[in-house]
Amino acid sequence: MLLRIERRQVRIGMYVQEVEGDWIDLPLWFRGCRIGDAATLARMRDSRISTLVIDLGKGVGPAETTPFPALRPPLSPAPAAARVPPSPDLEKARATLRRTNAALRQIFRTVHEGRVLDPAQTRAIVDEVAAAMRHRPGALLGITRLKSKDEYSFLHSVAVCALMTHFARFLRLDPVEVQHLGMAGLLHDIGKLTLPEGILGKPEALSEEETRIVRTHPPEGFRLLAGQDVPDVVREVCLHHHERMDGAGYPDGLAGDQLSRAVRMAAICDVYDAVTSVRPYKEAWSAKTAYRRMWSWEGHFDRVLLGQFFRSIGVAGEAARQP
Ligand SMILES: [Fe+2]
């Protein structure tokens, strides 16, 4: 059972499902974790979050309802304000992802089996994800950050789609271009369908041979989309989203002006979602840490677009203020 509580009610032993507040400033360790010690408790109490959703099935409740409430009659009923349904935004974002999940899996299967894709179906998903990102970005990205092995491909695709449409709107691009970029985000990793089971999501470092195999996914994705009725930019992003500005990327080692704006945007959104994702085997960076570290990677990204991207998601800073 999920229960929303105020920050002052937090205590050791609670399992925090979600936090609510200014989404971009929330440290990721606040989500999907148990409060196990006094230091974590203190950090949470000192944070700027307003309310939290805790899972009573995975941890203790607030002091008002524990310990052993059945052993003595309560002096008064539990405060009604503490028992509220989950946030409407979270519920709506989950509903979006439930609908999108089924449709996107069908699209992946269709492309993988070489059957013809219905472009209207892809457009409908992009429109739904873009609308969710417009109205409840914190809830949508909060959920997509938590990626289990089984759901990684789906949630990463949705997250990159959401970030691409958000970024494109921030850049005031034409609505049709926004939709095409969203579609590119949704399908950019479709070549991973061709990779052997066991390589994707592998917690240990990949061997040289496994790395070589993983690096085939951009051209494989391009090949899968070759006969499909999708905008050219979708195939282009699929093929080149792992290229770098300094030419050290793959598969073609393109550099600088050889990379279109769409490809440069996708490279940023793709890496941002990967590094801020919560996975069982790695640290998830906060938005600000991602900003600091991605900015320090010389030659990787288009610096102007990188600054604009972080400005678009509300991360301010010296670098983001540069043109
Ligand atoms: Fe990729």
XYZ file of C-alpha atoms and ligand atoms in Angstrom:
324
model
C 0.000 0.000 0.000
C 1.292 3.419 -0.928
C 0.980 6.295 1.485
C 1.871 9.937 1.034
C 3.548 11.601 3.983
C 5.177 14.898 4.742
C 8.941 15.208 4.949
C 8.886 15.716 8.722
C 7.238 12.265 9.129
C 10.168 10.400 7.559
C 11.872 7.824 9.770
C 14.351 4.984 9.576
C 12.940 1.790 8.066
C 10.647 3.488 5.551
C 10.754 2.470 1.908
C 10.569 5.567 -0.270
C 8.786 4.877 -3.530
C 8.708 8.425 -4.834
C 9.473 11.950 -3.777
C 7.608 15.042 -4.811
C 8.851 18.543 -5.334
C 11.027 20.368 -7.837
C 11.851 17.312 -9.920
C 15.156 18.395 -11.313
C 16.731 19.071 -7.920
C 15.807 15.763 -6.333
C 18.729 13.472 -5.520
C 18.030 10.123 -7.092
C 18.936 8.175 -4.005
C 15.685 9.431 -2.488
C 13.708 7.213 -4.815
C 13.154 3.490 -4.639
C 15.221 2.995 -1.500
C 14.904 2.151 2.180
C 15.992 4.693 4.759
C 18.515 2.570 6.579
C 20.491 4.911 8.810
C 20.495 8.215 10.622
C 22.701 9.909 8.015
C 20.245 9.120 5.217
C 17.380 10.255 7.429
C 19.159 13.534 8.136
C 19.883 14.149 4.452
C 16.258 13.542 3.610
C 14.980 15.827 6.376
C 17.386 18.542 5.236
C 16.289 18.282 1.615
C 13.870 20.564 -0.172
C 11.314 17.884 -1.008
C 7.769 18.540 0.135
C 6.082 15.138 0.298
C 7.041 11.497 -0.210
C 5.185 8.374 -1.240
C 6.204 5.381 0.869
C 5.425 1.706 0.316
C 4.037 0.156 3.504
C 4.561 -3.321 2.035
C 8.328 -2.784 1.942
C 8.977 -0.744 5.061
C 7.551 0.849 8.171
C 4.892 3.545 8.183
C 4.850 6.918 9.904
C 4.968 7.032 13.700
C 1.224 7.630 13.947
C 0.414 4.165 12.626
C 3.230 2.158 14.209
C 4.303 0.297 16.199
C 1.636 -2.343 16.751
C -1.455 -0.202 16.278
C -3.703 -3.205 16.830
C -2.515 -3.726 20.404
C -4.039 -0.545 21.716
C -6.966 1.433 20.382
C -5.906 4.694 18.830
C -6.853 7.781 20.746
C -8.133 9.205 17.535
C -8.342 7.943 13.966
C -5.198 8.213 11.871
C -4.963 11.694 10.409
C -7.013 11.770 7.247
C -4.515 14.091 5.617
C -1.807 11.433 5.883
C -3.853 8.873 3.951
C -4.258 10.329 0.518
C -4.246 8.536 -2.794
C -1.028 8.526 -4.822
C -0.241 11.746 -6.647
C -2.539 12.263 -9.664
C 0.518 13.109 -11.749
C 2.183 9.820 -10.882
C -0.998 7.896 -11.625
C -1.406 9.615 -14.989
C 2.247 9.057 -15.887
C 1.927 5.372 -14.994
C -1.198 5.112 -17.150
C 0.703 6.686 -20.046
C 3.498 4.171 -19.636
C 1.086 1.233 -19.424
C -0.563 2.250 -22.699
C 2.759 3.072 -24.340
C 4.397 -0.148 -23.198
C 2.036 -2.451 -25.071
C 2.069 -0.346 -28.241
C 5.843 0.093 -28.292
C 6.511 -3.610 -27.735
C 4.271 -4.313 -30.699
C 6.212 -1.811 -32.813
C 9.553 -3.371 -31.805
C 8.220 -6.838 -32.688
C 6.874 -5.643 -36.037
C 10.185 -4.085 -37.050
C 12.237 -7.008 -35.764
C 10.149 -9.460 -37.769
C 10.527 -7.339 -40.896
C 6.847 -6.515 -41.161
C 5.584 -3.089 -42.194
C 5.179 -0.519 -39.453
C 2.066 1.608 -39.220
C 3.480 5.167 -38.985
C 0.274 6.382 -37.336
C 0.867 4.011 -34.447
C 4.372 5.376 -33.854
C 3.146 8.961 -34.119
C 0.430 8.234 -31.541
C 2.994 7.006 -29.018
C 5.234 10.016 -29.584
C 2.274 12.365 -29.137
C 1.237 10.663 -25.890
C 4.775 10.678 -24.476
C 5.295 14.303 -25.543
C 2.034 15.344 -23.880
C 2.997 13.561 -20.665
C 6.398 15.251 -20.737
C 4.734 18.615 -21.256
C 2.266 18.249 -18.389
C 4.044 16.088 -15.803
C 7.784 15.852 -16.577
C 8.792 15.080 -13.005
C 6.441 12.119 -12.686
C 7.262 10.713 -16.125
C 11.037 10.965 -15.795
C 10.850 9.873 -12.151
C 9.277 6.580 -13.214
C 11.401 6.030 -16.306
C 14.556 6.546 -14.231
C 13.872 3.312 -12.343
C 14.815 0.685 -14.893
C 14.754 -3.021 -14.222
C 16.619 -5.285 -16.618
C 13.401 -6.408 -18.316
C 12.074 -2.921 -18.800
C 15.293 -1.091 -19.631
C 14.901 -0.970 -23.411
C 11.287 0.125 -23.231
C 11.770 2.792 -20.549
C 14.992 4.108 -22.094
C 13.242 4.487 -25.453
C 10.344 6.354 -23.856
C 12.668 8.556 -21.801
C 14.813 9.525 -24.801
C 11.636 10.205 -26.785
C 10.363 12.438 -23.958
C 13.670 14.287 -23.607
C 13.993 14.784 -27.372
C 10.523 16.312 -27.717
C 11.117 18.469 -24.646
C 14.494 19.650 -25.941
C 13.126 20.271 -29.444
C 10.276 22.368 -28.074
C 12.755 24.303 -25.945
C 14.679 25.075 -29.146
C 11.376 26.237 -30.686
C 11.590 23.793 -33.550
C 8.711 23.238 -35.920
C 6.003 20.894 -34.461
C 6.530 18.362 -37.244
C 10.252 18.332 -36.532
C 9.510 17.911 -32.822
C 7.447 14.849 -33.618
C 10.112 13.408 -35.927
C 12.759 13.891 -33.259
C 10.507 12.185 -30.729
C 10.128 9.272 -33.115
C 13.899 9.159 -33.520
C 14.270 9.014 -29.733
C 11.720 6.238 -29.508
C 13.429 4.072 -32.137
C 17.105 5.056 -31.780
C 18.145 1.805 -30.089
C 15.947 -0.563 -32.068
C 19.072 -2.315 -33.367
C 19.534 -3.753 -29.867
C 16.781 -6.214 -30.742
C 19.396 -8.052 -32.774
C 21.879 -8.433 -29.897
C 22.219 -11.783 -28.116
C 20.411 -12.249 -24.809
C 22.760 -11.798 -21.900
C 24.844 -8.944 -23.255
C 22.301 -6.203 -22.640
C 22.077 -5.202 -19.010
C 25.106 -7.273 -18.093
C 26.364 -5.850 -14.794
C 30.003 -6.806 -15.342
C 32.289 -5.063 -17.793
C 31.904 -6.301 -21.349
C 34.695 -8.249 -23.004
C 36.310 -6.891 -26.146
C 34.211 -9.219 -28.283
C 30.998 -8.298 -26.457
C 31.780 -4.601 -26.922
C 32.293 -5.213 -30.637
C 28.892 -6.944 -30.801
C 27.089 -4.178 -28.870
C 28.558 -1.620 -31.259
C 26.753 -3.266 -34.151
C 23.387 -2.026 -32.890
C 23.374 1.345 -34.740
C 23.926 -0.153 -38.229
C 21.624 -3.045 -37.339
C 18.916 -0.559 -36.365
C 19.469 1.352 -39.595
C 19.099 -1.913 -41.505
C 15.886 -2.818 -39.655
C 14.390 0.586 -40.493
C 15.581 0.604 -44.110
C 12.261 -0.442 -45.596
C 10.041 1.284 -43.068
C 7.936 4.377 -43.639
C 9.740 6.598 -41.147
C 11.278 10.066 -41.633
C 14.924 10.026 -42.760
C 15.990 11.652 -39.503
C 14.848 8.546 -37.602
C 17.217 6.329 -39.584
C 19.981 8.910 -39.293
C 19.680 9.130 -35.504
C 19.497 5.366 -35.276
C 22.773 5.034 -37.191
C 24.744 7.886 -35.633
C 23.597 8.454 -32.042
C 26.909 7.052 -30.715
C 29.112 9.340 -32.813
C 31.081 12.066 -31.025
C 32.008 15.617 -32.006
C 35.729 14.729 -31.976
C 35.278 11.735 -34.284
C 35.971 9.140 -31.580
C 32.479 7.636 -31.675
C 31.050 4.786 -33.718
C 30.155 3.267 -36.132
C 31.627 5.681 -38.696
C 33.823 8.016 -36.665
C 32.047 11.091 -38.038
C 32.990 14.439 -36.535
C 31.853 18.048 -36.208
C 29.828 19.279 -39.142
C 29.276 15.741 -40.373
C 26.863 15.289 -37.482
C 23.406 16.810 -37.890
C 21.685 18.734 -35.115
C 19.289 15.804 -34.638
C 22.165 13.382 -34.095
C 23.883 15.761 -31.659
C 20.648 16.187 -29.696
C 20.083 12.435 -29.568
C 23.622 11.796 -28.320
C 22.975 14.139 -25.381
C 19.498 12.802 -24.505
C 20.674 9.191 -24.816
C 23.640 9.611 -22.473
C 21.708 11.806 -20.027
C 19.019 9.163 -19.560
C 21.589 6.381 -19.221
C 23.673 8.109 -16.549
C 20.667 9.282 -14.507
C 18.936 5.886 -14.578
C 18.640 3.865 -11.399
C 19.985 0.374 -12.047
C 20.717 -2.365 -9.526
C 24.426 -2.406 -10.297
C 25.443 1.217 -10.744
C 25.254 4.626 -9.176
C 22.643 6.914 -10.697
C 23.778 10.479 -11.125
C 21.598 13.416 -10.166
C 20.755 15.874 -12.927
C 23.360 18.281 -11.608
C 26.056 15.619 -11.436
C 25.202 14.595 -15.001
C 25.522 18.221 -16.021
C 28.903 18.639 -14.356
C 30.376 15.390 -15.666
C 28.946 15.515 -19.186
C 30.234 19.070 -19.479
C 33.724 17.855 -18.543
C 33.844 15.258 -21.342
C 35.895 17.139 -23.907
C 35.030 16.366 -27.512
C 32.018 14.216 -26.771
C 29.039 16.531 -27.267
C 28.113 19.702 -29.086
C 28.851 22.236 -26.324
C 26.213 24.749 -27.377
C 23.483 22.111 -27.501
C 24.688 20.580 -24.243
C 24.282 23.912 -22.454
C 20.858 24.401 -24.027
C 19.789 20.891 -23.047
C 20.614 21.400 -19.392
C 18.930 24.769 -19.448
C 15.850 23.071 -20.922
C 15.603 20.750 -17.912
C 16.191 23.498 -15.402
C 19.815 22.853 -14.466
C 21.480 26.216 -14.273
C 25.174 26.885 -14.107
C 28.097 28.653 -15.598
C 28.400 26.228 -18.470
C 24.682 26.242 -19.223
C 24.731 30.023 -19.469
C 27.327 29.956 -22.194
C 25.900 30.301 -25.708
Fe 22.452 3.109 -28.598
